[in-house]
Coordinates of C-alpha atoms and ligand atoms in Angstrom, one line a residue:
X111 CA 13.0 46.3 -13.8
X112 CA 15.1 43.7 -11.9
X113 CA 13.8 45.5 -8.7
X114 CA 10.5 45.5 -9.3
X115 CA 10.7 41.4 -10.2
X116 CA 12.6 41.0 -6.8
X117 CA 10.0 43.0 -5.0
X118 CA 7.3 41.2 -6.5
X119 CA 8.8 37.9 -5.9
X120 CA 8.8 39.1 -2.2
X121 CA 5.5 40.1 -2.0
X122 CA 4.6 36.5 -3.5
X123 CA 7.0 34.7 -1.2
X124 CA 5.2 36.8 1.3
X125 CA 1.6 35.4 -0.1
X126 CA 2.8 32.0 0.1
X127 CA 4.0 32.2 3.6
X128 CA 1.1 33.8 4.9
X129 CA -1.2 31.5 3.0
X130 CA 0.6 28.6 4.5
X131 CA 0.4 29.8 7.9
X132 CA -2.7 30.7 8.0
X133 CA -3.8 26.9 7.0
X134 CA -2.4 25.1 9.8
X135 CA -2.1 21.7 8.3
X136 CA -3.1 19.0 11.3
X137 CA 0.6 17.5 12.4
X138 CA 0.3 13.6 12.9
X139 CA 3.9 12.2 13.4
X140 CA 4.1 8.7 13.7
X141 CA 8.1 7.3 15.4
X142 CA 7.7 4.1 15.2
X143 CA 10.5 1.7 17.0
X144 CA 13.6 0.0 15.6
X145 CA 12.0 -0.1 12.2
X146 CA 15.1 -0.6 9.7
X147 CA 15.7 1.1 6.2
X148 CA 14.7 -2.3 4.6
X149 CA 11.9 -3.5 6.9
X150 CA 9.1 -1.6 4.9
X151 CA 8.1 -3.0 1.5
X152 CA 7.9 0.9 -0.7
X153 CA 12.2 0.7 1.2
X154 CA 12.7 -3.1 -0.6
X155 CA 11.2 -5.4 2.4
X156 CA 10.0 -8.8 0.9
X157 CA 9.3 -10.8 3.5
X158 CA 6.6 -8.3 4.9
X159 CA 3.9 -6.5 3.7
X160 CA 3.4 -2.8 4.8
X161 CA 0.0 -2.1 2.6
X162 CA -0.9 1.1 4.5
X163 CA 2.8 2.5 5.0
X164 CA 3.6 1.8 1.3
X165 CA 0.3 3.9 0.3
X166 CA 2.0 6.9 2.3
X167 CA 4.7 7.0 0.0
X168 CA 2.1 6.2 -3.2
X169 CA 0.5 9.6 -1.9
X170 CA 3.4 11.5 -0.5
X171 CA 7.3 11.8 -0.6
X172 CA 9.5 8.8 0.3
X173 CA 13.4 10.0 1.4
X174 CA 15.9 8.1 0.8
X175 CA 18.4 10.0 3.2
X176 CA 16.4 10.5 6.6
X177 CA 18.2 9.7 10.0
X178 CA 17.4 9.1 12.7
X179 CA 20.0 11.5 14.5
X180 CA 21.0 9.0 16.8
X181 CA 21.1 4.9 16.4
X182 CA 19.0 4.1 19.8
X183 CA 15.6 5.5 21.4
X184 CA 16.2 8.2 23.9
X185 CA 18.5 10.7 22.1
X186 CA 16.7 10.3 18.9
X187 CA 13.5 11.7 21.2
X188 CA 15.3 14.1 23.3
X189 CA 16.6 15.8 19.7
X190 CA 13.1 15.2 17.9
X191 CA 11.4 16.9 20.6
X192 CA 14.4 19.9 21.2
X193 CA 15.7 20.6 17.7
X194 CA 18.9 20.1 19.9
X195 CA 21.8 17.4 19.4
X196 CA 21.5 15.0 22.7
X197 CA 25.2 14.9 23.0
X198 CA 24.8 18.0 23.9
X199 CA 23.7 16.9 27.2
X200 CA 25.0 14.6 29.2
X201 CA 22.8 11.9 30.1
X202 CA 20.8 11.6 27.5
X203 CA 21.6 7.9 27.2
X204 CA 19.2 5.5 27.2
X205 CA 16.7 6.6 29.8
X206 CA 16.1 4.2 33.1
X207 CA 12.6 3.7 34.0
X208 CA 12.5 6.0 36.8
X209 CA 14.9 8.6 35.0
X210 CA 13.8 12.0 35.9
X211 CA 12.8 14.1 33.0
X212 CA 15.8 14.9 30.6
X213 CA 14.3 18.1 29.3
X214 CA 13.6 21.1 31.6
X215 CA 10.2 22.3 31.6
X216 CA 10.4 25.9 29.8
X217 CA 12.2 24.3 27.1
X218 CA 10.9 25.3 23.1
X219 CA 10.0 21.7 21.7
X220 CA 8.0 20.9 19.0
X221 CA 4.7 20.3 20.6
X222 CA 5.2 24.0 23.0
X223 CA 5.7 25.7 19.6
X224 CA 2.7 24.1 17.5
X225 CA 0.7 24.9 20.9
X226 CA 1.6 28.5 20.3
X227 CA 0.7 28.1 17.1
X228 CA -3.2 27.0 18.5
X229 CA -2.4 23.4 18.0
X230 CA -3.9 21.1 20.0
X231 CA -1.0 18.8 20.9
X232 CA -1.2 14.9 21.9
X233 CA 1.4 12.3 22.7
X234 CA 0.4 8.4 22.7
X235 CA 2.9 5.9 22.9
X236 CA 6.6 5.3 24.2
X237 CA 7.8 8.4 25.6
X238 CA 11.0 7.6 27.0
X239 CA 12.6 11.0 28.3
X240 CA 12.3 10.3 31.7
X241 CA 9.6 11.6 34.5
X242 CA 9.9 13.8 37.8
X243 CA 12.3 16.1 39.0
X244 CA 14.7 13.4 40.9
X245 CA 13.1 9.9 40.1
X246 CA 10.0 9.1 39.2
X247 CA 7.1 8.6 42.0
X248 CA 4.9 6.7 40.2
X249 CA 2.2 6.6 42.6
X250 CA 1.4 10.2 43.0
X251 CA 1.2 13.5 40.2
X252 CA 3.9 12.5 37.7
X253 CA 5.8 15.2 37.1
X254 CA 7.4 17.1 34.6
X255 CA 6.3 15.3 32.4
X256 CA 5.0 15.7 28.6
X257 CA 2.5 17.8 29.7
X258 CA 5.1 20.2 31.2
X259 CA 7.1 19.9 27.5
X260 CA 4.1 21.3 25.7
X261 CA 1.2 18.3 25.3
X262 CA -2.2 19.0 25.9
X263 CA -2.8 15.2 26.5
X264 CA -0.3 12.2 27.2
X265 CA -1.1 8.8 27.0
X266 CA 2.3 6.8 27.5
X267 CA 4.3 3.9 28.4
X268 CA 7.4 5.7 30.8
X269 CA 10.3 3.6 29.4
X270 CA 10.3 0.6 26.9
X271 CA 8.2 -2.6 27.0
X272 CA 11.4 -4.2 28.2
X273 CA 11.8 -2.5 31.6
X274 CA 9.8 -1.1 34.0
X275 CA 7.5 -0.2 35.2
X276 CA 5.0 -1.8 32.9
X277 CA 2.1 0.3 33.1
X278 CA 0.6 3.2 31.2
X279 CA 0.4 6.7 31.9
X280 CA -2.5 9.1 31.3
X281 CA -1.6 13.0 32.0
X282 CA -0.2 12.8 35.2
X283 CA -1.0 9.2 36.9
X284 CA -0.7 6.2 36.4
X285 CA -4.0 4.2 34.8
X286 CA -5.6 2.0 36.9
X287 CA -2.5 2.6 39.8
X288 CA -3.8 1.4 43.5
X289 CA -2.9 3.4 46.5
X290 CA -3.3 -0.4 48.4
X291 CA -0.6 -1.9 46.0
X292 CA 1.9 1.3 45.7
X293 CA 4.5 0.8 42.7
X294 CA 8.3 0.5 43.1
X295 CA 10.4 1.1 40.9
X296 CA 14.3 0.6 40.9
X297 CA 17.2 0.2 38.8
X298 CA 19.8 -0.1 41.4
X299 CA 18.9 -3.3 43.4
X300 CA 16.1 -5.7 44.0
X301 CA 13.2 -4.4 46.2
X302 CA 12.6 -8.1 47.2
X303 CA 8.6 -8.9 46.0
X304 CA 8.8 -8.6 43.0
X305 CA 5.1 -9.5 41.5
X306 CA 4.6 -12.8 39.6
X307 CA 2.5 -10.8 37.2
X308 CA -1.6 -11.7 36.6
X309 CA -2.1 -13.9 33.7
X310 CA 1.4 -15.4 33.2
X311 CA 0.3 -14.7 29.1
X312 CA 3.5 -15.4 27.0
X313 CA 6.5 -16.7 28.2
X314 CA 9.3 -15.3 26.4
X315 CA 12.9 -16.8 27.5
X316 CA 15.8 -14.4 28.1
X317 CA 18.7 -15.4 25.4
X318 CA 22.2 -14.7 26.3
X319 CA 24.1 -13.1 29.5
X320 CA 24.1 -9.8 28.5
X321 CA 20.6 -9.1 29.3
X322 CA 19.9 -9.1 32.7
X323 CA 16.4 -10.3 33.7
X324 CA 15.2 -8.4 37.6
X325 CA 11.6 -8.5 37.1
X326 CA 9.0 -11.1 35.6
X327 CA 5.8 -9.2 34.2
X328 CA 3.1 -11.0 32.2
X329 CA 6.0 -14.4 31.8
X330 CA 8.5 -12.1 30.3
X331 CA 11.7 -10.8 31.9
X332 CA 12.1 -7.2 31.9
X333 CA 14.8 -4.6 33.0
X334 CA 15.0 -3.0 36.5
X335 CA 12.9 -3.6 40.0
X336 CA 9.2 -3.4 40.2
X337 CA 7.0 -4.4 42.7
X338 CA 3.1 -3.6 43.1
X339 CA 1.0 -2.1 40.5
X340 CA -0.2 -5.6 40.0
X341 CA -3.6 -4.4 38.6
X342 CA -2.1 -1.5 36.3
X343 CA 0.3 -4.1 34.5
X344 CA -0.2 -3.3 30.7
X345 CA -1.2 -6.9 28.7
X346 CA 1.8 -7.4 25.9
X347 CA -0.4 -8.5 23.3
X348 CA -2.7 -5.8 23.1
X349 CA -0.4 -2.8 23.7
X350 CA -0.6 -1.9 20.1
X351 CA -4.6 -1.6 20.0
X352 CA -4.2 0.4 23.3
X353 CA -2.4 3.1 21.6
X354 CA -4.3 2.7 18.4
X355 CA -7.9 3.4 20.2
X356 CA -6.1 6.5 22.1
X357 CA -4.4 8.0 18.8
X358 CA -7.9 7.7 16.9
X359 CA -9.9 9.3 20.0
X360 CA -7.1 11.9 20.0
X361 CA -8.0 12.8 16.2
X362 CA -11.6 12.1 16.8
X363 CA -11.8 14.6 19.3
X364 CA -9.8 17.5 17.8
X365 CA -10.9 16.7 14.1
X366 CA -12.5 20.4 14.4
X367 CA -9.0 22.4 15.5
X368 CA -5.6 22.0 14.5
X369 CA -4.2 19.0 16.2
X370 CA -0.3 17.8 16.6
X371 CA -0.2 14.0 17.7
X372 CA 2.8 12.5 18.0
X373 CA 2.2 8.9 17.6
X374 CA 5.3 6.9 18.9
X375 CA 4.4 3.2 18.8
X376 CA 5.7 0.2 20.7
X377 CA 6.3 -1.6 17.8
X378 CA 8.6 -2.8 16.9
X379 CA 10.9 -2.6 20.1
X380 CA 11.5 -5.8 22.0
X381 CA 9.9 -8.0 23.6
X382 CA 8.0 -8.4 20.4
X383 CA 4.3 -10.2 21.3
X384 CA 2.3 -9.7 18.3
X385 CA -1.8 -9.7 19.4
X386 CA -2.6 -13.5 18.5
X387 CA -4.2 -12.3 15.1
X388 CA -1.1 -11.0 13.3
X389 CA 1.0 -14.1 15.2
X390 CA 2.3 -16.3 11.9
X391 CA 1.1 -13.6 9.3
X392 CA 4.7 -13.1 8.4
X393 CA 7.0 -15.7 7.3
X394 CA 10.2 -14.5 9.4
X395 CA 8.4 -14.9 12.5
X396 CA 7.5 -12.5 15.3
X397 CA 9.5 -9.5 13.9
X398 CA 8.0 -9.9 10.4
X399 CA 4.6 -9.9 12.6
X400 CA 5.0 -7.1 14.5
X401 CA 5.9 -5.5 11.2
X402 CA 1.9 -6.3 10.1
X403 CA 1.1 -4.9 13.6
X404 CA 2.4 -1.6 13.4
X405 CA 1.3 -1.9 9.3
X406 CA -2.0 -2.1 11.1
X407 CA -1.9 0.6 13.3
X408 CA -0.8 2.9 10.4
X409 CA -4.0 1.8 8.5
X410 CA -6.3 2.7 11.5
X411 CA -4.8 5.9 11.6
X412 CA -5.1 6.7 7.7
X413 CA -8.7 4.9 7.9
X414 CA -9.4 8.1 10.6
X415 CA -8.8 10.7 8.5
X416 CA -9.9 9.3 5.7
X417 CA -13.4 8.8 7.4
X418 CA -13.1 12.2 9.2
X419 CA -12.2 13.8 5.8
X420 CA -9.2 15.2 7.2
X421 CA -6.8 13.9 5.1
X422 CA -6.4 16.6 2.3
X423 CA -5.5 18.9 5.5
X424 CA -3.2 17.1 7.4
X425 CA 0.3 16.5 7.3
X426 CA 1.5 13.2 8.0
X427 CA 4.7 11.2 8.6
X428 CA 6.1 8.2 9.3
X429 CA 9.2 7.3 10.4
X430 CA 11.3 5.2 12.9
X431 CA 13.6 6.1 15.7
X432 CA 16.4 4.2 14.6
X433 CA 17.8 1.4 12.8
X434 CA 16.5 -2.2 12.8
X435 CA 18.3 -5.0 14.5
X436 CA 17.7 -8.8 14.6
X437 CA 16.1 -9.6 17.5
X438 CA 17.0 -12.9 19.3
X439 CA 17.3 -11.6 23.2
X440 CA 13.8 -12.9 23.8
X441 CA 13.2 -16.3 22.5
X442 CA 9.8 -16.1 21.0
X443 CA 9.4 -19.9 18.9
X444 CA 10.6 -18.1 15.6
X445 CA 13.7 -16.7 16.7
X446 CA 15.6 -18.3 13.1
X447 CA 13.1 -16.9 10.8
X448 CA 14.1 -13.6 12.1
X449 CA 16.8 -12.9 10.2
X450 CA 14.7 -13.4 6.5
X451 CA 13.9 -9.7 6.6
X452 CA 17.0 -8.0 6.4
X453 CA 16.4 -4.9 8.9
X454 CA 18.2 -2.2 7.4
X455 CA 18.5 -3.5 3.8
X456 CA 22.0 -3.1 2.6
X457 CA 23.0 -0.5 4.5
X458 CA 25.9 -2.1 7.2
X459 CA 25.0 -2.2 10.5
X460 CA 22.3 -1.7 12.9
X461 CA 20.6 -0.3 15.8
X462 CA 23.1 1.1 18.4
X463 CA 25.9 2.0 15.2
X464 CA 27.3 4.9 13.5
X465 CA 27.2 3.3 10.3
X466 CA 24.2 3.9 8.3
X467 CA 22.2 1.1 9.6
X468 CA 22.1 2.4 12.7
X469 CA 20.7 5.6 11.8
X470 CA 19.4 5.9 7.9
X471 CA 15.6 5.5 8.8
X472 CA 12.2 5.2 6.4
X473 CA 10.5 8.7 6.1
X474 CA 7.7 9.8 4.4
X475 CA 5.9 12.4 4.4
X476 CA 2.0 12.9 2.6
X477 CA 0.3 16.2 2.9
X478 CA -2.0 16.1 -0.6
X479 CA -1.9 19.1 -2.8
X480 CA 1.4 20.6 -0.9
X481 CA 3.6 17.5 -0.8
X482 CA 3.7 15.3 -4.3
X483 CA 2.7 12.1 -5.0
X484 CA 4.8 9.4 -5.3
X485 CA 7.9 11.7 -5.5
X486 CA 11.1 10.5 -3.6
X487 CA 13.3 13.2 -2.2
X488 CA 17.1 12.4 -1.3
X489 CA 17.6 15.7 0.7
X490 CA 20.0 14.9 4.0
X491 CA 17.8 15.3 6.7
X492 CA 17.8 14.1 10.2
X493 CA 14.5 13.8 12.6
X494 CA 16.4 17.0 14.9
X495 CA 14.5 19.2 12.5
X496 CA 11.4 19.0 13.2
X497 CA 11.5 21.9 15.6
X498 CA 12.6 24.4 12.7
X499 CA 10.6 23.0 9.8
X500 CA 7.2 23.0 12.2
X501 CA 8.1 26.7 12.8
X502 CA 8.4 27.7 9.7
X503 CA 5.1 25.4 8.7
X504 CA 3.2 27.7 10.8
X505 CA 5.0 30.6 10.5
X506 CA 7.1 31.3 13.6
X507 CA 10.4 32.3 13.8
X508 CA 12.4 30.4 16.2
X509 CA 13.6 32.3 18.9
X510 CA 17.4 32.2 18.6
X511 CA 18.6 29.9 21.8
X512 CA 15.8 27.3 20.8
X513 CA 16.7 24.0 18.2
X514 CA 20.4 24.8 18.3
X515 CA 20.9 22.0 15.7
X516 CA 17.7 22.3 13.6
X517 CA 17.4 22.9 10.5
X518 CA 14.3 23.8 8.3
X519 CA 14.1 21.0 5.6
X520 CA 10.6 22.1 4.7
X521 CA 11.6 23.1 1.2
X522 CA 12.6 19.7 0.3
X523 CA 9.0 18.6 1.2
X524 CA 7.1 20.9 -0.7
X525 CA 9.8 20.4 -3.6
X526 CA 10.9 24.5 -3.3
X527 CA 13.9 26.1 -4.9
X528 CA 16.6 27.5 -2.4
X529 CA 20.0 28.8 -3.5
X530 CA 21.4 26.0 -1.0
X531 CA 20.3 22.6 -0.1
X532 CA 18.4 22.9 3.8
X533 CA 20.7 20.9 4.9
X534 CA 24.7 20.0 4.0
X535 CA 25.8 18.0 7.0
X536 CA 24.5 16.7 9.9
X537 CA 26.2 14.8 13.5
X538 CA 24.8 11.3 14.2
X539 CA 25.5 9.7 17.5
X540 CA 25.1 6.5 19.5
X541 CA 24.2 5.8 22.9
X542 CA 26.7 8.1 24.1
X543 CA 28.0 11.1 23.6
X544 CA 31.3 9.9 22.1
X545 CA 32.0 8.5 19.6
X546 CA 30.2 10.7 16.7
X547 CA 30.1 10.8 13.2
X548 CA 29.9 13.8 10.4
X549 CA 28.0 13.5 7.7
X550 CA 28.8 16.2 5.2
X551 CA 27.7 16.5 1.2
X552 CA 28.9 12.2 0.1
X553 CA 31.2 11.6 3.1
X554 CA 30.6 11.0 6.4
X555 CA 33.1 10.6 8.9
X556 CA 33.2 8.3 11.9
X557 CA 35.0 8.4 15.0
X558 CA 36.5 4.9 16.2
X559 CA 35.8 4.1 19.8
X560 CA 33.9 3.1 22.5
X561 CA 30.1 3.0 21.8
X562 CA 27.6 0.1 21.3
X563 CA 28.9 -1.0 17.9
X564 CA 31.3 -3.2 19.4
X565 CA 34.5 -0.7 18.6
X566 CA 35.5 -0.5 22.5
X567 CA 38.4 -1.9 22.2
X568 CA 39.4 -0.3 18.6
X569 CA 41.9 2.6 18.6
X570 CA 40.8 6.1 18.7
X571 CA 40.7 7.3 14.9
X572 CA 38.8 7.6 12.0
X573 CA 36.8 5.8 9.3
X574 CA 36.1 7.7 6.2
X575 CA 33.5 6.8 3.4
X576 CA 31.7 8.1 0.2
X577 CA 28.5 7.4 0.8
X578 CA 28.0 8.5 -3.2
X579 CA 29.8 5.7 -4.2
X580 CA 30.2 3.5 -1.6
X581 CA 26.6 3.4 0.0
X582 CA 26.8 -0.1 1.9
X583 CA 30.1 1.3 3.4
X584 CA 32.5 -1.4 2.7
X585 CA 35.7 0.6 1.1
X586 CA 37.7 3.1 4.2
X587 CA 38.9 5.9 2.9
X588 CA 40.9 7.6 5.8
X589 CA 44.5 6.0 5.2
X590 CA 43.7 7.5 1.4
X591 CA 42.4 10.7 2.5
X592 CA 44.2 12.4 5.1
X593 CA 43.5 15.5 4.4
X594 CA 39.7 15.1 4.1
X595 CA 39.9 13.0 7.9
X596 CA 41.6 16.4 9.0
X597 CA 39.1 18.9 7.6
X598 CA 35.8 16.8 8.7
X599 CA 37.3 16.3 12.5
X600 CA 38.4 19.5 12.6
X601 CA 34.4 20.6 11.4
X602 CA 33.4 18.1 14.2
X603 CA 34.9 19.8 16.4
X604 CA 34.4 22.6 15.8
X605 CA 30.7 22.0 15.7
X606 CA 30.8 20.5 19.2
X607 CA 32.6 23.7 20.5
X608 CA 30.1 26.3 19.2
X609 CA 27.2 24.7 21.1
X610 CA 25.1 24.9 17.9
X611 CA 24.9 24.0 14.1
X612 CA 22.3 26.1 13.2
X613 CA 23.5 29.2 11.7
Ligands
CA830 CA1 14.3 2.5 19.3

């Protein structure tokens, strides 16, 4: 009797899986940039309004223990697009502008695997894992690139909006580039004519010594050398609608075939130039409005599907790529209104640290009739598993060298029973490759040291919290807890050796 249950349980497991990947659910994933745990209003914010993100969660699953893997931009990509830790590699810090691509072609990322699957696949937005095979030449073929990782289509900024070069990519080249004014691009010294930029638009002032300012694009200072290009310069203000009309053509045009677009928006990354119509929408200034900006671009995107009738099939999620920070390099006007809007909520820290400011992100996920409404999940998840959850979404098995450190959390979206949680413990990471931390079950460990959250100087060691009780991280447990220091650092460890978490 207890056989023939288990059998038939397999043959409806079986059922399930099949039906599931047989409807290919469209893939929109939408990273934005240095959006905090608190700087969404269905996550606490006040001070903004997120309409369009907050009807997400109304329709989907808010969790309330995402992360971002790592506390700054580039790693967080390099492990959302790899299923594989970044410290794992060296050099995964954040990217230069003319870094040469930081994941080999022939890699297994999430968009090569959905395009197996028959997925279309579309990036718009930041990319950010460098370009080329030494530096980037960005006045001929650029490449590899995303299209060598798996997209079908690209449409990118290479870097940040704070360095160069300032210009978008589509495919391979440069939009609007001019062989008569060739682009230069360094990050190791001035090339010596520098453009004053076309319409001198905003002028943002640089705050503080630790920013260094080499190139003036548009009136604002950015990182590294550029020179030429002049008629390919991106306009601040309107990047945001740029990627907007590109993400919607990208649905538009595949509304008939299974589509993955990974939507990975400026906002809200420095410098922050909100388009003159969301400029004093917020009451804590520029940050608050690029907040409504990116709020906007959400709505377009929802407004698309809903118009297309695509959103019963289409799974959708929104998220950030790390923690929020207050923003006062560039001085904008509103610069003291900034800090209304408490980023990351009450979680300690932000951007750049291994507490949970750094890293704890907003995620939610809506896919109607699979996901359910208005639920909240606190599963421990981390944006690294994407690559495992997607396969299992569409029914591939993941070939065993590929997403060393993903894990396949799709249970905890769709609210399934499994005789253990997805996911028990998970490495989070800075810029660099040391200093990590251990999450695992309430605790999470944190190495002392080096590292962007201003512990240089501090002695090598351990901090030790419960995160069950002690959420906002005040209370270190390590003098207390020897014994739990040694078993987590030896599991770090140990984890680092193997060259893979995934079992
Ligand atoms: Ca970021």
């Amino acid at each position: 009797m207890i056989k023939r249950i288990v059998l038939l349980l397999l043959a409806l497991t079986f059922v399930v899986q099949t039906g599931r990947a047989a409807s290919k659910p469209n893939i929109i994933y939408i990273l934005s940039d240095d959006v905090g745990y608190g700087d969404v209003g269905c996550y606490g914010a006040t001070h903004v309004k997120t309409p369009h993100i907050d009807r997400i969660a109304r329709e989907g699953m808010r969790f309330t223990d995402a992360h971002a893997t790592a506390s700054v931009c580039t790693p967080t990509r390099y492990a959302f697009l790899t299923g594989r830790y970044a410290w794992r590699q060296p050099g995964t810090g954040i990217a230069a502008g003319n870094a040469p691509s930081l994941i080999q072609p022939g890699t297994v990322t999430v968009p090569s695997l959905l395009k197996q699957a028959g997925y279309a696949t579309g990036l718009v937005g930041k990319w950010h894992l460098g370009l080329g095979l030494e530096k980037t030449d960005f006045n001929g073929e650029i490449k590899p690139g995303p299209l060598e990782l798996g997209f079908d289509y690209a449409f990118f900024i290479p870097a940040t909006g704070d360095r160069v070069p300032c210009v978008f990519v589509e495919n391979h080249r440069v939009v609007r580039g001019d062989p008569a004014d060739p682009i230069r691009v360094s990050y190791q010294g001035k090339i010596g004519d520098e453009p004053t930029g076309r319409d001198p638009g905003v002028k943002l002032k640089i705050r503080g010594d630790d920013h260094h300012s080499d190139t003036v694009i548009n009136g604002i200072p950015r990182i590294g050398f550029m020179s030429g290009g002049t008629a390919a310069h991106w306009v601040d203000e309107d990047i945001a609608d740029r990627l907007t009309t590109q993400a919607v053509k990208f649905i538009e045009s595949h509304k008939d075939a299974p589509f993955f677009l990974y939507l990975a928006t400026h906002d809200i990354h420095e410098p922050m130039v909100p388009n003159p119509r969301f400029r004093g929408t917020s009451d804590c200034g520029w940050r608050g409005d690029v907040i409504h900006q990116l709020d906007w671009t959400v709505g377009e995107i929802l407004a698309a599907l809903d118009r297309l009738k695509l959103a019963g099939n289409t799974l959708l999620i929104f998220t950030s790529d790390n923690g929020g920070a207050i923003k006062d390099t560039y001085d904008d006007g509103t610069n003291p209104l900034h800090s209304r809007q408490a980023p990351n909520g009450k979680l300690r820290g932000f951007k750049g640290s291994l507490y949970e400011g750094g890293h704890r992100v907003p995620m939610i996920a809506r896919w109607p009739g699979h996901i359910p409404a208005g639920a909240t999940s606190t599963q421990l998840m981390g944006h690294v598993d994407t690559l495992a959850t997607v396969a299992a979404l569409t029914g591939q098995k993941l070939p065993a060298a590929a997403g060393p450190d993903s894990f396949n959390v799709l249970p905890a979206l769709l609210v399934e029973k499994t005789p253990a949680p997805p996911r028990d413990h998970l490495v989070l990471q800075n810029n660099n490759q040391a200093p990590l931390a251990l999450r695992q079950g309430d605790w999470v460990l944190i190495a002392k040291g080096g590292g962007r959250q201003g512990a240089a100087k501090a002695k090598p060691g351990f901090e030790l919290y419960n995160l069950a009780t002690d959420l906002t991280q005040t209370n270190d447990l390590a003098a207390q807890n020897p014994d739990k220091v040694k078993e987590l650092s030896a599991q770090l460890e140990k984890l680092r050796e193997q060259g893979r978490s995934r079992p």
